[in-house]
Coordinates of C-alpha atoms in Angstrom, one line a residue:
Chain A
M1 CA 193.5 -28.4 33.0
K2 CA 192.2 -30.3 30.0
E3 CA 189.0 -30.9 31.9
Y4 CA 188.8 -27.3 32.7
I5 CA 189.1 -26.3 29.1
I6 CA 186.5 -28.8 28.1
E7 CA 184.1 -27.5 30.8
K8 CA 184.8 -24.0 29.6
V9 CA 184.0 -24.9 26.0
K10 CA 180.8 -26.6 27.1
S11 CA 179.7 -23.5 29.0
I12 CA 180.6 -21.3 26.0
F13 CA 178.3 -23.4 23.9
I14 CA 175.4 -23.0 26.3
V15 CA 175.9 -19.3 26.5
L16 CA 175.9 -19.1 22.7
V17 CA 172.7 -20.9 22.4
G18 CA 171.2 -18.4 24.8
I19 CA 172.5 -15.5 22.9
S20 CA 171.3 -16.9 19.6
L21 CA 167.8 -17.4 21.1
L22 CA 167.7 -13.8 22.3
S23 CA 168.8 -12.3 19.1
F24 CA 166.4 -14.5 17.2
L25 CA 163.5 -13.5 19.4
L26 CA 164.5 -9.9 18.8
G27 CA 163.4 -10.4 15.2
V28 CA 160.2 -12.1 16.3
V29 CA 158.9 -9.7 18.9
S30 CA 159.8 -6.6 17.0
P31 CA 156.9 -4.6 15.7
G32 CA 156.1 -4.8 12.0
D33 CA 155.9 -7.6 9.5
P34 CA 159.3 -8.7 8.3
A35 CA 158.0 -9.7 4.9
E36 CA 156.4 -6.3 4.4
L37 CA 159.5 -4.5 5.7
S38 CA 161.8 -6.4 3.4
L39 CA 159.7 -5.5 0.4
S40 CA 159.3 -1.8 1.3
K41 CA 161.3 0.7 -0.6
Y42 CA 161.1 4.5 -0.7
G43 CA 157.5 5.4 -1.7
Y44 CA 156.5 1.9 -2.6
S45 CA 153.9 -0.2 -0.7
P46 CA 153.8 -3.9 -1.6
T47 CA 150.5 -5.5 -2.3
P48 CA 149.0 -8.1 0.1
Q49 CA 149.7 -10.9 -2.5
E50 CA 153.4 -9.9 -2.7
I51 CA 153.7 -9.9 1.0
E52 CA 152.0 -13.3 1.3
A53 CA 154.4 -14.7 -1.3
R54 CA 157.4 -13.2 0.5
R55 CA 156.2 -14.6 3.8
V56 CA 156.3 -18.1 2.4
E57 CA 159.6 -17.4 0.7
M58 CA 161.1 -16.3 4.0
G59 CA 159.7 -19.3 5.9
L60 CA 157.6 -17.1 8.2
D61 CA 154.6 -19.3 7.7
K62 CA 156.3 -22.1 9.5
P63 CA 156.1 -22.7 13.4
I64 CA 158.5 -20.5 15.4
H65 CA 160.9 -23.3 16.5
I66 CA 161.4 -24.4 12.8
Q67 CA 162.1 -20.8 12.0
Y68 CA 164.7 -20.7 14.7
I69 CA 166.4 -23.9 13.5
N70 CA 166.4 -22.6 9.9
W71 CA 167.8 -19.3 11.0
V72 CA 170.6 -21.0 13.0
K73 CA 171.3 -23.3 10.0
N74 CA 171.7 -20.3 7.7
I75 CA 173.9 -18.6 10.1
L76 CA 176.2 -21.6 10.3
K77 CA 176.4 -21.4 6.5
G78 CA 177.4 -17.7 7.0
D79 CA 174.0 -16.3 5.9
F80 CA 172.4 -13.7 8.1
G81 CA 169.8 -12.8 5.6
K82 CA 169.4 -9.6 3.7
S83 CA 169.2 -6.1 5.2
F84 CA 165.7 -4.7 5.1
S85 CA 167.0 -1.2 4.4
T86 CA 169.9 -1.7 2.0
K87 CA 168.9 -5.1 0.6
E88 CA 172.5 -6.1 0.9
N89 CA 173.7 -9.3 2.4
V90 CA 174.1 -8.7 6.1
T91 CA 177.2 -10.9 6.1
D92 CA 178.9 -8.7 3.5
M93 CA 178.0 -5.6 5.5
I94 CA 179.5 -7.1 8.7
I95 CA 182.6 -8.1 6.8
R96 CA 183.0 -4.6 5.5
K97 CA 182.3 -2.8 8.8
A98 CA 183.9 -5.1 11.4
P99 CA 187.5 -4.1 10.7
V100 CA 186.8 -0.5 11.7
T101 CA 185.2 -1.6 15.0
F102 CA 187.9 -4.1 15.6
K103 CA 190.6 -1.6 15.0
L104 CA 188.9 0.9 17.4
A105 CA 188.6 -1.8 20.0
M106 CA 192.2 -2.8 19.7
Y107 CA 193.4 0.8 20.1
S108 CA 191.1 1.3 23.1
I109 CA 192.3 -1.9 24.8
V110 CA 195.9 -1.0 24.2
I111 CA 195.4 2.5 25.7
T112 CA 193.4 0.9 28.6
S113 CA 196.0 -1.7 29.4
V114 CA 199.2 0.4 29.0
F115 CA 197.9 3.5 30.9
G116 CA 195.7 1.7 33.3
I117 CA 198.3 -0.8 34.4
S118 CA 201.1 1.8 34.6
L119 CA 199.0 4.3 36.6
G120 CA 197.8 1.6 38.9
V121 CA 201.3 0.3 39.5
I122 CA 202.7 3.8 40.2
A123 CA 199.8 4.6 42.5
G124 CA 200.1 1.3 44.4
I125 CA 203.8 1.7 44.9
N126 CA 203.4 5.2 46.2
K127 CA 200.3 4.5 48.3
N128 CA 199.0 7.6 50.0
K129 CA 201.7 9.8 48.7
P130 CA 200.9 12.9 46.6
I131 CA 201.4 11.1 43.3
D132 CA 198.9 8.4 44.4
N133 CA 196.4 11.0 45.4
L134 CA 196.8 12.7 42.1
I135 CA 196.2 9.5 40.2
K136 CA 193.3 8.6 42.4
L137 CA 191.7 12.1 41.7
I138 CA 192.3 11.9 37.9
T139 CA 190.9 8.3 37.6
N140 CA 187.9 9.1 39.8
I141 CA 187.1 12.2 37.6
L142 CA 187.5 10.3 34.4
F143 CA 185.6 7.3 35.7
S144 CA 182.5 9.5 36.4
L145 CA 182.4 11.3 33.0
P146 CA 180.2 9.7 30.4
T147 CA 181.8 8.6 27.2
F148 CA 179.6 10.6 24.8
W149 CA 180.3 13.8 26.8
L150 CA 184.1 13.2 26.7
A151 CA 183.8 12.6 22.9
L152 CA 182.0 15.9 22.4
L153 CA 184.5 17.7 24.6
F154 CA 187.4 16.3 22.7
I155 CA 185.9 17.4 19.4
L156 CA 185.4 20.9 20.8
I157 CA 189.0 21.1 22.0
F158 CA 191.1 19.2 19.5
S159 CA 189.1 19.8 16.4
E160 CA 187.3 23.1 16.8
K161 CA 189.7 25.1 19.0
L162 CA 193.1 23.6 18.2
G163 CA 192.3 22.1 14.9
I164 CA 194.9 19.3 15.2
L165 CA 192.6 16.3 14.9
P166 CA 189.9 15.5 12.3
T167 CA 186.3 15.5 13.7
S168 CA 185.0 12.5 12.0
G169 CA 185.3 9.9 9.3
D170 CA 187.3 6.9 8.5
G171 CA 191.0 7.3 7.7
G172 CA 194.3 6.6 9.2
F173 CA 195.6 6.6 12.7
K174 CA 194.7 10.2 13.2
Y175 CA 191.1 9.5 12.8
M176 CA 191.2 6.8 15.5
I177 CA 192.9 8.8 18.3
M178 CA 189.9 10.7 19.7
P179 CA 187.4 7.8 19.3
A180 CA 189.8 5.3 20.9
V181 CA 190.8 7.7 23.8
S182 CA 187.2 8.6 24.6
L183 CA 186.2 5.0 24.5
S184 CA 189.0 3.9 26.8
L185 CA 189.1 6.5 29.5
I186 CA 186.5 4.9 31.8
T187 CA 187.9 1.4 31.3
M188 CA 191.4 2.8 31.8
S189 CA 190.4 4.4 35.1
T190 CA 188.8 1.2 36.3
T191 CA 191.9 -0.8 35.3
A192 CA 194.1 1.7 37.2
M193 CA 192.0 1.4 40.4
V194 CA 191.9 -2.4 40.3
M195 CA 195.6 -2.5 39.5
R196 CA 196.4 -0.2 42.4
S197 CA 194.4 -2.1 45.0
S198 CA 195.7 -5.4 43.7
M199 CA 199.3 -4.2 44.2
I200 CA 198.5 -3.0 47.7
Q201 CA 196.9 -6.3 48.5
E202 CA 200.1 -8.1 47.5
F203 CA 202.2 -5.8 49.8
G204 CA 200.4 -7.4 52.7
K205 CA 201.6 -10.9 51.8
Q206 CA 204.5 -12.7 53.3
Y207 CA 206.4 -13.2 50.0
Y208 CA 206.5 -9.4 49.6
T209 CA 208.2 -8.9 53.0
F210 CA 210.6 -11.7 52.3
A211 CA 211.5 -10.3 48.8
K212 CA 211.9 -6.9 50.3
A213 CA 214.2 -8.2 53.0
K214 CA 216.5 -9.7 50.3
G215 CA 217.6 -6.1 49.6
I216 CA 216.9 -6.3 45.9
S217 CA 216.3 -3.3 43.7
K218 CA 212.9 -1.6 43.6
Y219 CA 212.5 -2.7 40.0
D220 CA 213.1 -6.4 40.9
L221 CA 210.8 -6.1 43.9
Y222 CA 207.8 -4.4 42.3
I223 CA 208.0 -5.4 38.6
K224 CA 209.5 -8.9 38.9
N225 CA 208.0 -10.1 42.2
V226 CA 204.8 -8.2 42.8
L227 CA 203.4 -7.3 39.4
P228 CA 203.0 -10.8 38.0
N229 CA 201.0 -11.8 41.0
A230 CA 199.0 -8.5 41.1
I231 CA 198.1 -8.5 37.5
L232 CA 196.0 -11.6 37.5
P233 CA 192.7 -10.0 38.5
V234 CA 193.5 -7.1 36.1
L235 CA 193.7 -9.5 33.2
T236 CA 190.2 -10.7 33.9
I237 CA 188.7 -7.3 33.8
L238 CA 190.8 -6.4 30.7
G239 CA 189.2 -9.4 29.0
N240 CA 185.8 -8.2 30.0
F241 CA 186.6 -4.7 28.7
F242 CA 187.8 -5.9 25.4
G243 CA 184.5 -7.7 24.9
S244 CA 182.4 -4.8 26.1
I245 CA 184.4 -2.3 24.0
L246 CA 183.9 -4.4 21.0
G247 CA 180.2 -4.4 21.6
G248 CA 179.8 -1.0 23.2
S249 CA 181.5 1.2 20.7
A250 CA 178.2 2.1 19.0
V251 CA 177.9 5.5 20.6
V252 CA 181.5 6.6 19.9
E253 CA 181.3 5.3 16.3
T254 CA 178.1 7.3 15.8
I255 CA 179.6 10.5 17.3
F256 CA 182.8 10.3 15.2
A257 CA 180.9 8.9 12.1
L258 CA 183.0 5.8 11.9
S259 CA 181.4 3.2 9.7
G260 CA 181.8 0.3 12.1
I261 CA 179.3 -2.4 12.9
G262 CA 178.2 -0.4 16.0
S263 CA 177.1 2.9 14.3
Y264 CA 175.1 1.0 11.8
A265 CA 173.5 -1.0 14.6
V266 CA 172.2 2.3 16.0
E267 CA 170.8 3.2 12.5
S268 CA 169.3 -0.3 12.1
V269 CA 167.3 0.2 15.3
F270 CA 165.6 3.3 13.8
S271 CA 165.1 1.7 10.4
K272 CA 163.8 -1.5 11.9
D273 CA 166.6 -3.4 10.0
F274 CA 166.2 -6.6 12.2
P275 CA 168.4 -9.0 10.2
Y276 CA 171.3 -6.7 10.7
L277 CA 170.5 -6.1 14.4
Q278 CA 170.2 -9.9 15.0
A279 CA 173.6 -10.4 13.5
Y280 CA 175.1 -7.6 15.5
V281 CA 173.7 -8.8 18.8
L282 CA 174.8 -12.4 18.1
L283 CA 178.3 -11.5 16.9
T284 CA 179.2 -9.0 19.6
G285 CA 177.8 -11.5 22.2
L286 CA 180.0 -14.2 20.6
A287 CA 183.1 -11.9 20.7
F288 CA 182.5 -11.1 24.3
V289 CA 182.1 -14.7 25.4
L290 CA 185.1 -15.8 23.4
V291 CA 187.5 -13.1 24.6
T292 CA 186.5 -13.5 28.3
S293 CA 186.8 -17.3 28.1
L294 CA 190.2 -17.0 26.4
V295 CA 191.4 -14.7 29.2
D296 CA 190.1 -17.2 31.8
I297 CA 192.1 -19.9 30.2
L298 CA 195.1 -17.7 29.8
I299 CA 195.1 -17.0 33.6
I300 CA 195.0 -20.7 34.3
I301 CA 197.9 -21.2 31.9
I302 CA 199.9 -18.4 33.7
N303 CA 199.4 -20.0 37.1
P304 CA 202.0 -22.8 37.4
K305 CA 200.2 -24.4 40.3
I306 CA 197.2 -25.2 38.0
R307 CA 199.3 -25.7 34.9
L308 CA 201.6 -28.3 36.5
K309 CA 199.2 -30.0 38.8
G310 CA 196.0 -29.8 36.8
D311 CA 194.4 -28.7 40.0
I312 CA 192.1 -25.7 39.8
Y313 CA 190.2 -25.9 42.9
E314 CA 193.2 -26.2 45.2
Chain B
M1 CA 230.8 -3.7 66.7
G2 CA 227.8 -5.4 65.2
D3 CA 225.7 -5.4 68.3
I4 CA 222.1 -4.3 68.0
I5 CA 221.2 -1.8 70.7
F6 CA 217.6 -0.7 71.5
E7 CA 217.2 2.5 73.4
D8 CA 213.8 3.5 74.8
F9 CA 212.3 1.8 71.7
N10 CA 208.5 1.6 71.3
V11 CA 206.3 0.3 68.5
N12 CA 202.6 1.4 68.4
F13 CA 200.0 0.4 65.9
E14 CA 197.5 3.2 66.1
T15 CA 194.0 2.8 64.7
R16 CA 191.1 5.2 65.1
K17 CA 189.7 3.3 68.0
Q18 CA 192.7 2.1 69.9
N19 CA 196.5 2.2 70.3
V20 CA 198.2 -1.2 70.3
K21 CA 201.6 -1.0 71.9
S22 CA 203.5 -4.0 70.7
V23 CA 206.9 -3.1 72.0
R24 CA 207.3 -1.1 75.2
D25 CA 210.3 1.0 76.3
M26 CA 212.7 -1.5 75.0
N27 CA 216.3 -1.1 76.3
L28 CA 218.2 -4.1 75.1
T29 CA 221.5 -5.2 73.6
I30 CA 221.5 -8.1 71.2
K31 CA 225.1 -9.2 71.0
S32 CA 226.8 -10.1 67.8
H33 CA 228.8 -13.3 67.3
K34 CA 226.1 -15.2 69.1
I35 CA 222.9 -17.0 68.5
T36 CA 220.2 -15.2 70.5
G37 CA 216.7 -16.5 70.9
I38 CA 213.6 -14.5 71.7
V39 CA 210.8 -16.7 73.1
G40 CA 207.3 -15.8 74.0
E41 CA 203.7 -16.4 73.2
S42 CA 201.9 -15.2 70.1
G43 CA 201.3 -11.5 70.2
C44 CA 204.0 -10.6 72.7
G45 CA 205.7 -8.4 70.2
K46 CA 208.7 -10.6 69.3
S47 CA 208.1 -10.6 65.5
V48 CA 207.5 -6.9 65.6
L49 CA 210.8 -6.4 67.4
S50 CA 212.7 -8.2 64.6
L51 CA 210.9 -6.5 61.8
S52 CA 211.7 -3.1 63.4
I53 CA 215.4 -3.9 63.2
L54 CA 215.0 -4.7 59.5
G55 CA 212.8 -1.6 58.9
L56 CA 210.1 -3.8 57.5
L57 CA 207.2 -2.8 59.8
P58 CA 204.0 -1.9 57.9
D59 CA 203.4 1.8 57.2
Y60 CA 200.9 2.3 59.9
A61 CA 203.3 1.3 62.7
K62 CA 204.6 4.2 64.7
T63 CA 208.0 3.9 66.3
S64 CA 209.8 6.0 68.8
G65 CA 213.3 5.7 70.4
N66 CA 216.4 4.4 68.7
I67 CA 218.1 1.3 67.4
Y68 CA 221.8 1.5 67.1
Y69 CA 223.9 -0.7 64.8
D70 CA 227.6 -0.2 64.4
N71 CA 227.2 3.0 66.4
K72 CA 224.7 4.4 64.0
D73 CA 221.1 5.1 64.8
I74 CA 219.5 3.1 62.0
T75 CA 216.0 4.5 62.8
A76 CA 217.2 8.0 61.9
L77 CA 218.4 6.9 58.5
A78 CA 216.5 7.7 55.3
N79 CA 214.5 4.7 54.0
R80 CA 216.7 4.7 50.9
V81 CA 219.9 4.3 53.0
R82 CA 218.3 2.0 55.5
E83 CA 217.2 -0.4 52.7
K84 CA 220.9 -0.9 51.8
Y85 CA 221.3 -2.8 55.0
L86 CA 218.9 -5.5 53.8
G87 CA 220.6 -8.5 52.3
R88 CA 224.0 -7.0 52.9
E89 CA 224.0 -6.6 56.7
F90 CA 220.7 -8.1 57.7
G91 CA 219.2 -11.3 56.3
Y92 CA 215.7 -12.4 57.0
I93 CA 214.0 -15.7 57.1
S94 CA 210.3 -15.1 57.4
Q95 CA 207.7 -17.3 59.0
N96 CA 205.4 -19.5 57.0
P97 CA 207.9 -20.8 54.3
S98 CA 205.0 -21.8 52.1
E99 CA 203.8 -18.2 51.8
S100 CA 207.2 -16.5 51.7
L101 CA 208.1 -17.2 48.1
S102 CA 206.3 -15.7 45.1
P103 CA 204.0 -18.5 44.0
I104 CA 204.4 -18.0 40.3
R105 CA 208.1 -17.6 39.9
K106 CA 210.6 -20.5 39.8
I107 CA 213.0 -20.9 42.7
R108 CA 215.9 -20.1 40.3
K109 CA 214.8 -16.5 39.7
Q110 CA 214.1 -15.9 43.4
F111 CA 217.4 -17.4 44.4
Y112 CA 219.6 -15.6 41.8
E113 CA 218.0 -12.2 42.6
S114 CA 219.5 -12.3 46.0
L115 CA 222.9 -13.5 44.9
D116 CA 222.9 -10.7 42.4
L117 CA 223.7 -8.3 45.3
V118 CA 227.2 -9.8 45.7
E119 CA 227.9 -11.5 42.4
K120 CA 227.3 -10.2 38.9
N121 CA 228.7 -13.1 36.8
K122 CA 225.8 -15.4 35.8
A123 CA 227.9 -18.5 35.8
E124 CA 229.3 -17.7 39.2
I125 CA 225.8 -17.1 40.5
E126 CA 224.7 -20.5 39.3
K127 CA 227.8 -22.2 40.8
K128 CA 227.3 -20.5 44.1
S129 CA 223.6 -21.3 44.4
I130 CA 224.2 -24.9 43.7
E131 CA 226.9 -24.9 46.3
I132 CA 224.6 -23.4 48.9
L133 CA 221.8 -25.7 48.1
K134 CA 224.1 -28.7 48.4
E135 CA 225.3 -27.5 51.7
L136 CA 221.7 -27.2 52.9
G137 CA 221.1 -30.9 52.1
F138 CA 219.6 -30.8 48.6
E139 CA 221.0 -33.7 46.6
K140 CA 219.8 -32.4 43.2
P141 CA 220.1 -28.6 43.4
L142 CA 219.5 -28.0 39.7
E143 CA 216.1 -29.7 39.9
V144 CA 215.2 -27.6 42.9
L145 CA 216.1 -24.4 41.1
D146 CA 213.7 -25.3 38.3
K147 CA 210.8 -25.9 40.6
Y148 CA 208.0 -23.6 41.7
P149 CA 207.6 -23.1 45.4
F150 CA 204.4 -25.2 45.7
Q151 CA 206.4 -28.2 44.3
L152 CA 208.6 -28.3 47.5
S153 CA 207.7 -29.6 50.9
G154 CA 207.6 -27.3 53.9
G155 CA 211.0 -28.3 55.1
Q156 CA 212.4 -27.8 51.6
Q157 CA 210.8 -24.4 51.3
Q158 CA 212.4 -23.4 54.6
R159 CA 215.8 -24.5 53.4
V160 CA 215.4 -22.6 50.2
L161 CA 214.4 -19.5 52.3
T162 CA 217.5 -20.0 54.4
G163 CA 219.6 -20.4 51.3
I164 CA 218.3 -17.2 49.8
A165 CA 218.8 -15.3 53.1
I166 CA 222.4 -16.4 53.5
S167 CA 223.4 -16.2 49.8
S168 CA 224.2 -12.5 50.0
S169 CA 226.4 -13.1 53.1
P170 CA 224.8 -10.8 55.6
R171 CA 226.3 -10.4 59.0
W172 CA 223.1 -11.0 60.8
I173 CA 220.3 -13.5 60.2
F174 CA 216.9 -12.9 61.7
A175 CA 214.7 -15.9 61.6
D176 CA 211.0 -15.5 62.5
E177 CA 209.4 -18.7 63.9
P178 CA 211.5 -21.1 61.8
T179 CA 209.9 -24.2 63.3
K180 CA 206.3 -23.1 63.0
G181 CA 204.2 -25.7 61.2
L182 CA 207.1 -28.1 60.8
D183 CA 206.7 -31.7 62.1
E184 CA 209.1 -33.1 64.6
N185 CA 211.6 -34.7 62.2
I186 CA 211.9 -31.6 60.1
K187 CA 212.4 -29.6 63.3
K188 CA 215.5 -31.5 64.0
D189 CA 216.8 -30.8 60.5
S190 CA 216.0 -27.2 61.1
L191 CA 218.0 -27.1 64.3
E192 CA 221.0 -28.6 62.5
L193 CA 220.5 -26.1 59.7
F194 CA 220.6 -23.1 62.1
K195 CA 223.6 -24.5 64.0
K196 CA 225.4 -24.6 60.7
L197 CA 224.8 -21.0 59.7
R198 CA 228.2 -20.0 61.2
S199 CA 229.9 -22.1 58.6
F200 CA 228.3 -19.9 55.9
G201 CA 229.9 -16.9 57.4
I202 CA 226.9 -15.7 59.3
D203 CA 228.3 -14.0 62.3
S204 CA 225.2 -13.4 64.4
T205 CA 221.7 -14.9 64.5
L206 CA 218.5 -13.8 66.1
V207 CA 215.8 -16.5 66.3
I208 CA 212.2 -15.6 67.2
T209 CA 210.3 -18.7 68.4
H210 CA 207.8 -20.0 70.8
D211 CA 209.4 -23.4 70.6
I212 CA 211.3 -23.7 73.9
D213 CA 213.2 -26.9 73.1
F214 CA 214.4 -25.4 69.8
A215 CA 215.6 -22.3 71.6
K216 CA 217.2 -24.3 74.3
N217 CA 219.2 -26.5 71.9
L218 CA 220.2 -23.7 69.6
C219 CA 220.7 -20.4 71.4
D220 CA 223.7 -19.0 73.3
E221 CA 221.4 -16.5 75.0
V222 CA 217.6 -16.5 75.4
M223 CA 215.3 -13.6 76.0
V224 CA 211.8 -14.1 77.2
M225 CA 209.3 -11.6 76.0
Y226 CA 205.9 -10.9 77.5
S227 CA 203.4 -8.2 76.6
G228 CA 205.9 -6.0 74.8
Q229 CA 208.7 -6.3 77.3
I230 CA 211.7 -8.5 78.0
V231 CA 210.9 -10.2 81.3
E232 CA 213.9 -12.4 81.6
M233 CA 217.2 -12.9 79.7
G234 CA 220.4 -14.9 80.2
I235 CA 222.4 -17.9 79.1
D236 CA 220.4 -20.6 81.0
V237 CA 217.0 -19.0 81.3
L238 CA 215.2 -22.1 79.9
D239 CA 217.0 -24.5 82.2
N240 CA 216.8 -22.4 85.2
P241 CA 213.8 -20.1 84.9
K242 CA 213.3 -17.4 87.5
H243 CA 210.5 -15.1 86.4
P244 CA 207.1 -16.5 87.3
Y245 CA 206.0 -16.0 83.7
T246 CA 209.0 -18.0 82.3
K247 CA 208.3 -20.8 84.7
G248 CA 204.6 -20.8 83.8
F249 CA 205.4 -20.6 80.1
I250 CA 207.8 -23.6 80.3
E251 CA 205.2 -25.7 82.2
S252 CA 202.6 -24.9 79.6
M253 CA 204.6 -26.6 76.9
P254 CA 203.2 -29.9 75.7
S255 CA 206.5 -31.7 76.5
K256 CA 206.4 -30.4 80.1
G257 CA 202.9 -31.4 81.0
M258 CA 200.9 -28.7 79.3
K259 CA 199.9 -27.0 82.5
I260 CA 198.0 -24.0 81.2
M261 CA 198.7 -20.7 82.9
E262 CA 195.8 -19.0 84.6
G263 CA 194.4 -15.7 83.5
K264 CA 194.7 -13.7 80.4
T265 CA 197.5 -11.7 79.0
L266 CA 197.0 -8.0 79.5
S267 CA 195.8 -6.4 76.3
P268 CA 198.5 -4.6 74.4
T269 CA 196.2 -1.6 74.3
E270 CA 196.1 -1.4 78.1
D271 CA 198.5 0.8 80.1
I272 CA 199.0 0.0 83.8
R273 CA 201.2 1.4 86.5
G274 CA 202.5 -1.9 87.9
C275 CA 203.9 -5.2 86.5
R276 CA 202.2 -6.3 83.3
F277 CA 202.2 -9.9 84.5
A278 CA 200.8 -9.2 88.0
N279 CA 197.2 -10.1 87.1
R280 CA 198.3 -13.7 86.4
C281 CA 201.1 -14.0 88.9
G282 CA 201.0 -16.4 91.9
C283 CA 203.7 -14.4 93.7
K284 CA 202.0 -11.1 93.4
T285 CA 202.6 -8.5 96.2
K286 CA 201.3 -5.0 96.8
R287 CA 204.3 -3.5 95.2
C288 CA 203.5 -5.3 91.9
D289 CA 200.4 -3.2 91.3
L290 CA 202.0 0.1 92.2
E291 CA 205.4 0.0 90.5
S292 CA 206.7 -1.3 87.3
P293 CA 209.7 -3.6 87.8
K294 CA 213.0 -3.1 86.1
L295 CA 215.3 -5.9 84.9
Y296 CA 217.3 -7.0 88.0
N297 CA 220.5 -8.9 87.8
Y298 CA 220.3 -12.3 89.5
E299 CA 222.8 -15.0 89.1
N300 CA 223.4 -15.4 85.3
S301 CA 220.2 -13.7 84.3
Q302 CA 218.4 -10.4 84.3
V303 CA 214.8 -10.7 85.6
R304 CA 212.0 -8.2 85.5
C305 CA 210.5 -9.2 88.9
F306 CA 210.6 -7.7 92.4
L307 CA 211.4 -11.1 93.8
Y308 CA 214.9 -10.6 92.5
D309 CA 215.3 -7.0 93.5
K310 CA 218.2 -6.9 95.9
G311 CA 217.7 -3.2 96.5
E312 CA 220.9 -2.3 94.6

């Protein structure tokens, strides 16, 4: 198991190098001169001398691999550079905006897990009965609806017609309900479908027949015997979802005007604010890799066969 | 009381393309207070037969006919009621011990769960499970309880399964291929274990096996199953076989020279008018193709073969 974790950390490292290269190149291949962009303000065009001086200051006159190394060095010091549009430190911006996105992701993953797992378990236990068909129908519909459309529908119903939830802005729990729900419905449906089929797959196994033959209660049979086995593949996809929700909340943040890291990333695309965009790509990539790796390790820890024997490849 | 009686019982597995008939027109009494063995080759329907008593057939299995237990037709009971028989009346020891326990739960939890049916006091449950495990030959029961299934050997796993099955004191134990995959030494232990079941208050046992020596040494009565039917049953079937299939089956055992029977078993999807063994039988007559034989009484046995039809 130790070896496994070491291997995992190694592969995380390699992936991170890849992500950092990609986000660095994003700044290099993007149109426009960064030195000029960083000097531009409303209605002011910098002179060629100013731009040249700035280019040297930013190290843009150096070869590209030196630029990359310097960039990585700065990031390791916590410096992502200054935003082209706001002239603020990108690090400060991220620190200010990340909690909103993180909160949104947490709410979404909780909704995804709680409802996805419960619906999947209920559907699996009642395979091909009316309740299962109903859950299958609902999850299939939700699964095929785009997030932005759901978000707009929610605003129409709950804010415009019923007036019970605020349309947009940062605030307490109330402000998070619609964004979190619209962000989690697709992942919840997928979780429910995977949970259902995982349960059904367990029903075909010998231990299920034996456990059932013991005459134990339905709760003991399904929740204590089957669920812990059936949930393992679901944990993996939940890990993936958490990572992708964290990175993919840009659309929802924009619709609900939440000042998270995602909504500003959309803005930064339009305003060519590459330092911010680089930081965003790098950090969400990092979060994705860390969460999915943690889940992988968690699954190994849960499995006693690997935990006690140190044998992963059976 | 306590006998299990099949009446015109059929089990079909219907798929879109074909209809697999695993158990055909079963009329049979499995007597209580006895160890009964059902022997036969893979796919003859013997496991399906035991699962249909327990009500554990998969959803897509279609059954017809009745199974009576204590004068009640248990096939007519609602699932909720029928499940109450499990553990309390019927205990089950499944095949493949290594796959029969949840891989990620300790033995303790899987053991206590079953005792919980008859005993609510935690301390008593522990005491009882230690007692049972000791009786089953575990020297350090507490250590076993704290292990995961994969940490036990195949023989140990089987003893744990047996312990779990008998812990709730059912009247019947159904054991499906208890010697499958065990090596010769452990088979002997397994034999002793099953002989001992009576001392645990298990009144009646049904053992499903293709291991003839095991059945011969253990069972009071043996039934031979072929292609969904019982072809021969009695108290000395394996010592004194009468049906051509039983004879061939015994001769095909490795210990008896491994003489392989000719021909192929009729597919369970195929319906024919005559005897289901006729296509492989050396004693086949014209009648065998035209008419389906019944079970005829002959000496101590009942045999499904026209050779033993005395025209009664």
